[in-house]
Amino acid sequence: MSSSLNRDGVDPVAGALLPLASIERGGLHEVEAVVEGEAESLILHCDAHGGVRAWLNVCPHAGRRLDWAPGRFLRSKDGLLVCAVHGASFELQHGACVAGPCRGESLRAVAVEVSGGEVFLASP
Ligand code: FES
């Protein structure tokens, strides 16, 4: 394995974030990426139909990461993403907060696309 590959086995220089197969259907995955010139942590979600959505891993409540350890996210019994810091709950269609201290706010979406079995940041 080349040392230029990230922990998902993808060459970030080529622009791919990770193989789609790395995200289980209905699951969440965290990746590092450069968005608008800034190194960011992203939350990726693959829905039951294979559609992929991405948001910055920044909670709108207090600006903290949502995962309790890198890539380890809390989920509610009904599948909501729960911020590990103060418990805000987010639906995974639009990233909207539906309960907790930032109810009514949303995660910041990042455009992604799937091509050739890989997930990429969408071209601006
Ligand atoms: S930082 Fe996420 S709920 Fe407070």
Coordinates of N, CA and C and ligand atoms in Angstrom, one line a residue:
M1 N 0.8 -1.2 0.0 CA 0.0 0.0 0.0 C 0.9 1.2 0.0
S2 N 0.5 2.2 -0.8 CA 1.3 3.4 -0.9 C 1.0 4.3 0.3
S3 N 2.0 5.0 0.8 CA 1.8 5.9 1.9 C 0.9 7.1 1.6
S4 N 0.6 7.3 0.3 CA -0.2 8.4 0.0 C -1.7 8.1 0.1
L5 N -2.0 6.8 0.4 CA -3.4 6.4 0.6 C -3.9 6.8 1.9
N6 N -5.2 7.3 2.0 CA -5.7 7.6 3.3 C -6.2 6.3 4.0
R7 N -6.8 6.4 5.2 CA -7.1 5.2 6.0 C -8.2 4.4 5.3
D8 N -8.9 5.0 4.3 CA -9.9 4.2 3.6 C -9.3 3.6 2.3
G9 N -8.0 3.7 2.2 CA -7.3 3.1 1.0 C -7.5 3.9 -0.3
V10 N -7.8 5.2 -0.1 CA -8.1 6.0 -1.3 C -7.0 7.0 -1.4
D11 N -6.5 7.3 -2.6 CA -5.6 8.4 -2.9 C -6.3 9.7 -2.9
P12 N -6.1 10.5 -1.8 CA -6.8 11.8 -1.8 C -6.5 12.8 -2.9
V13 N -5.3 12.6 -3.4 CA -4.9 13.5 -4.5 C -5.8 13.3 -5.7
A14 N -6.2 12.1 -5.9 CA -7.1 11.8 -7.0 C -8.5 12.3 -6.8
G15 N -8.8 12.8 -5.6 CA -10.1 13.4 -5.3 C -11.1 12.6 -4.7
A16 N -11.0 11.2 -4.7 CA -12.0 10.4 -4.1 C -11.9 10.4 -2.6
L17 N -13.1 10.4 -1.9 CA -13.1 10.4 -0.5 C -12.9 9.0 0.1
L18 N -13.7 8.1 -0.5 CA -13.6 6.7 -0.1 C -14.4 5.8 -1.0
P19 N -14.2 4.5 -1.0 CA -15.1 3.6 -1.8 C -16.5 3.6 -1.2
L20 N -17.5 3.6 -2.1 CA -18.9 3.6 -1.6 C -19.1 2.4 -0.7
A21 N -18.5 1.3 -1.0 CA -18.6 0.1 -0.3 C -18.2 0.2 1.2
S22 N -17.4 1.3 1.5 CA -16.9 1.5 2.9 C -18.0 1.9 3.8
I23 N -19.2 2.4 3.2 CA -20.3 2.9 4.0 C -21.4 1.9 3.9
E24 N -21.7 1.3 5.1 CA -22.8 0.3 5.0 C -24.2 1.0 4.8
R25 N -25.1 0.4 4.1 CA -26.4 1.0 3.9 C -27.0 1.4 5.2
G26 N -27.4 2.6 5.3 CA -28.0 3.2 6.5 C -27.0 3.7 7.5
G27 N -25.7 3.5 7.1 CA -24.6 3.8 8.1 C -24.0 5.2 7.9
L28 N -23.1 5.5 8.8 CA -22.4 6.7 8.8 C -20.9 6.4 8.8
H29 N -20.2 7.4 8.2 CA -18.7 7.2 8.1 C -18.1 8.6 8.1
E30 N -17.0 8.7 8.8 CA -16.3 10.0 8.9 C -15.0 10.0 8.0
V31 N -14.8 11.0 7.2 CA -13.6 11.2 6.4 C -13.1 12.6 6.6
E32 N -11.8 12.7 6.4 CA -11.1 14.0 6.3 C -11.1 14.5 4.9
A33 N -11.4 15.7 4.6 CA -11.3 16.3 3.3 C -11.0 17.8 3.3
V34 N -10.5 18.3 2.2 CA -10.3 19.7 2.1 C -11.6 20.3 1.4
V35 N -12.3 21.1 2.1 CA -13.5 21.8 1.6 C -13.3 23.3 1.6
E36 N -13.4 23.9 0.4 CA -13.2 25.3 0.3 C -11.9 25.7 0.9
G37 N -10.8 24.9 0.7 CA -9.5 25.2 1.1 C -9.2 24.9 2.6
E38 N -10.2 24.4 3.3 CA -10.0 24.1 4.7 C -10.1 22.6 5.0
A39 N -9.2 22.1 5.8 CA -9.2 20.7 6.2 C -10.4 20.5 7.1
E40 N -11.3 19.6 6.8 CA -12.6 19.4 7.5 C -12.8 17.9 7.7
S41 N -13.5 17.6 8.8 CA -14.0 16.3 9.0 C -15.5 16.3 8.5
L42 N -15.8 15.2 7.7 CA -17.1 15.1 7.1 C -17.8 13.9 7.6
I43 N -19.1 14.0 7.8 CA -20.0 12.9 8.1 C -20.6 12.5 6.8
L44 N -20.4 11.2 6.4 CA -21.1 10.7 5.2 C -22.1 9.7 5.6
H45 N -23.3 9.7 4.9 CA -24.4 8.8 5.2 C -24.8 8.2 3.9
C46 N -24.9 6.8 3.9 CA -25.4 6.1 2.8 C -26.8 5.6 3.1
D47 N -27.9 6.1 2.4 CA -29.2 5.7 2.7 C -29.5 4.2 2.2
A48 N -30.7 3.8 2.4 CA -31.1 2.4 2.1 C -31.1 2.1 0.6
H49 N -31.1 3.2 -0.2 CA -31.1 3.0 -1.6 C -29.7 3.3 -2.2
G50 N -28.7 3.5 -1.4 CA -27.3 3.7 -1.9 C -27.0 5.2 -2.2
G51 N -28.0 6.1 -1.9 CA -27.7 7.5 -2.0 C -26.8 8.0 -0.9
V52 N -25.8 8.9 -1.2 CA -24.9 9.3 -0.3 C -25.1 10.8 0.0
R53 N -25.1 11.2 1.3 CA -25.1 12.6 1.7 C -23.9 12.9 2.6
A54 N -23.6 14.2 2.6 CA -22.4 14.5 3.5 C -22.7 15.9 4.1
W55 N -22.2 16.0 5.3 CA -22.2 17.2 6.1 C -20.9 17.4 6.8
L56 N -20.6 18.7 7.1 CA -19.5 19.0 8.0 C -19.8 18.3 9.3
N57 N -18.7 17.8 9.9 CA -18.8 17.2 11.3 C -18.7 18.3 12.3
V58 N -19.6 19.2 12.2 CA -19.7 20.4 13.1 C -21.1 20.6 13.6
C59 N -21.3 20.5 14.9 CA -22.7 20.6 15.4 C -23.1 22.1 15.4
P60 N -24.3 22.4 14.9 CA -24.7 23.8 14.9 C -24.9 24.4 16.3
H61 N -25.0 23.5 17.3 CA -25.2 24.1 18.7 C -24.0 24.8 19.2
A62 N -22.9 24.1 19.4 CA -21.7 24.7 20.0 C -20.4 24.5 19.1
G63 N -20.6 24.1 17.9 CA -19.5 24.0 17.0 C -18.5 22.8 17.2
R64 N -19.0 21.8 18.0 CA -18.2 20.7 18.3 C -18.4 19.6 17.3
R65 N -17.5 18.6 17.2 CA -17.7 17.4 16.4 C -18.8 16.6 17.0
L66 N -19.5 15.9 16.2 CA -20.7 15.1 16.7 C -20.3 13.7 17.2
D67 N -19.1 13.2 16.6 CA -18.7 11.8 17.0 C -18.0 11.8 18.4
W68 N -18.2 10.8 19.1 CA -17.6 10.7 20.5 C -16.1 10.2 20.4
A69 N -15.7 9.6 19.3 CA -14.4 9.3 18.9 C -14.4 9.4 17.4
P70 N -13.2 9.6 16.8 CA -13.2 9.7 15.3 C -14.0 8.6 14.6
G71 N -15.1 9.0 13.9 CA -15.9 8.0 13.1 C -16.9 7.2 14.0
R72 N -17.0 7.5 15.2 CA -17.9 6.7 16.1 C -19.1 7.7 16.5
F73 N -20.2 7.4 15.9 CA -21.4 8.2 16.0 C -22.4 7.6 16.9
L74 N -23.2 8.4 17.7 CA -24.3 7.8 18.4 C -25.5 7.9 17.5
R75 N -26.4 6.9 17.6 CA -27.7 6.9 16.9 C -28.8 6.6 17.9
S76 N -29.9 7.2 17.6 CA -31.1 6.9 18.5 C -31.7 5.6 18.0
K77 N -32.7 5.2 18.8 CA -33.4 3.9 18.4 C -34.1 4.1 17.1
D78 N -34.5 5.3 16.8 CA -35.2 5.5 15.5 C -34.3 6.0 14.4
G79 N -33.0 5.9 14.6 CA -32.0 6.1 13.5 C -31.5 7.5 13.4
L80 N -31.9 8.4 14.3 CA -31.4 9.8 14.3 C -29.9 9.8 14.6
L81 N -29.2 10.7 14.1 CA -27.8 11.0 14.5 C -27.8 11.8 15.7
V82 N -27.1 11.4 16.8 CA -27.2 12.2 18.1 C -25.8 12.7 18.3
C83 N -25.7 14.0 18.5 CA -24.5 14.7 18.9 C -24.0 14.2 20.2
A84 N -22.7 13.8 20.3 CA -22.2 13.2 21.5 C -22.0 14.2 22.6
V85 N -22.0 15.5 22.3 CA -21.7 16.5 23.3 C -22.9 16.9 24.1
H86 N -24.0 17.3 23.5 CA -25.2 17.7 24.3 C -26.4 17.0 23.9
G87 N -26.3 16.1 22.9 CA -27.5 15.2 22.6 C -28.4 15.8 21.5
A88 N -28.1 16.8 20.8 CA -28.9 17.2 19.7 C -29.1 16.0 18.7
S89 N -30.3 15.9 18.2 CA -30.7 14.8 17.3 C -31.0 15.3 15.9
F90 N -30.4 14.6 14.9 CA -30.5 15.1 13.5 C -31.1 14.0 12.6
E91 N -32.0 14.4 11.8 CA -32.5 13.4 10.8 C -31.5 13.3 9.6
L92 N -31.5 12.3 8.9 CA -30.4 12.0 7.9 C -30.8 12.2 6.5
Q93 N -32.0 12.8 6.3 CA -32.4 13.2 4.9 C -31.8 14.5 4.6
H94 N -32.0 15.5 5.5 CA -31.5 16.9 5.2 C -30.5 17.4 6.3
G95 N -30.3 16.6 7.3 CA -29.3 17.0 8.3 C -29.9 18.0 9.3
A96 N -31.3 18.0 9.4 CA -31.9 19.0 10.3 C -32.0 18.5 11.7
C97 N -31.8 19.4 12.6 CA -31.9 19.1 14.0 C -33.4 19.0 14.4
V98 N -33.8 17.9 14.9 CA -35.2 17.7 15.2 C -35.5 17.7 16.7
A99 N -34.4 17.6 17.5 CA -34.6 17.7 19.0 C -33.3 18.1 19.6
G100 N -33.4 18.7 20.8 CA -32.2 19.1 21.5 C -31.9 20.6 21.4
P101 N -30.7 21.0 21.8 CA -30.5 22.5 22.0 C -30.4 23.3 20.7
C102 N -30.3 22.7 19.6 CA -30.3 23.5 18.3 C -31.4 23.1 17.4
R103 N -32.5 22.7 18.0 CA -33.7 22.3 17.2 C -34.0 23.4 16.2
G104 N -34.3 22.9 14.9 CA -34.6 23.9 13.9 C -33.4 24.3 13.0
E105 N -32.2 24.1 13.6 CA -31.0 24.4 12.8 C -30.6 23.1 12.0
S106 N -29.6 23.2 11.2 CA -29.2 22.1 10.4 C -27.7 22.0 10.3
L107 N -27.2 20.7 10.1 CA -25.8 20.5 9.7 C -25.6 21.2 8.4
R108 N -24.3 21.6 8.1 CA -24.0 22.2 6.9 C -23.7 21.1 5.8
A109 N -24.5 21.0 4.8 CA -24.3 20.0 3.7 C -23.1 20.3 2.9
V110 N -22.5 19.2 2.5 CA -21.4 19.2 1.5 C -21.8 18.4 0.3
A111 N -21.7 18.9 -0.9 CA -22.1 18.2 -2.1 C -21.1 17.1 -2.4
V112 N -21.6 15.9 -2.6 CA -20.8 14.7 -3.0 C -21.5 14.0 -4.1
E113 N -20.7 13.2 -4.8 CA -21.2 12.4 -5.9 C -20.5 11.1 -6.0
V114 N -21.2 10.1 -6.5 CA -20.6 8.8 -6.6 C -20.3 8.5 -8.1
S115 N -19.1 8.0 -8.3 CA -18.7 7.7 -9.7 C -17.7 6.5 -9.6
G116 N -18.0 5.5 -10.4 CA -17.1 4.3 -10.4 C -16.9 3.7 -9.1
G117 N -18.0 3.7 -8.3 CA -17.9 3.0 -7.0 C -17.1 3.8 -5.9
E118 N -16.8 5.1 -6.2 CA -16.1 5.9 -5.3 C -16.9 7.1 -5.0
V119 N -16.8 7.7 -3.8 CA -17.5 8.9 -3.4 C -16.5 10.1 -3.5
F120 N -16.9 11.1 -4.2 CA -16.1 12.3 -4.5 C -16.8 13.5 -3.9
L121 N -16.0 14.5 -3.6 CA -16.6 15.9 -3.4 C -17.2 16.3 -4.8
A122 N -18.4 16.9 -4.8 CA -18.9 17.3 -6.1 C -18.1 18.5 -6.6
S123 N -18.0 18.6 -7.9 CA -17.3 19.7 -8.5 C -18.1 21.0 -8.2
P124 N -17.4 22.1 -7.9 CA -18.2 23.3 -7.6 C -18.9 23.8 -8.9
Ligands
FES1 S1 -22.4 20.7 20.5 FE1 -23.8 19.3 19.7 S2 -25.5 19.4 21.0 FE2 -24.1 20.8 21.8

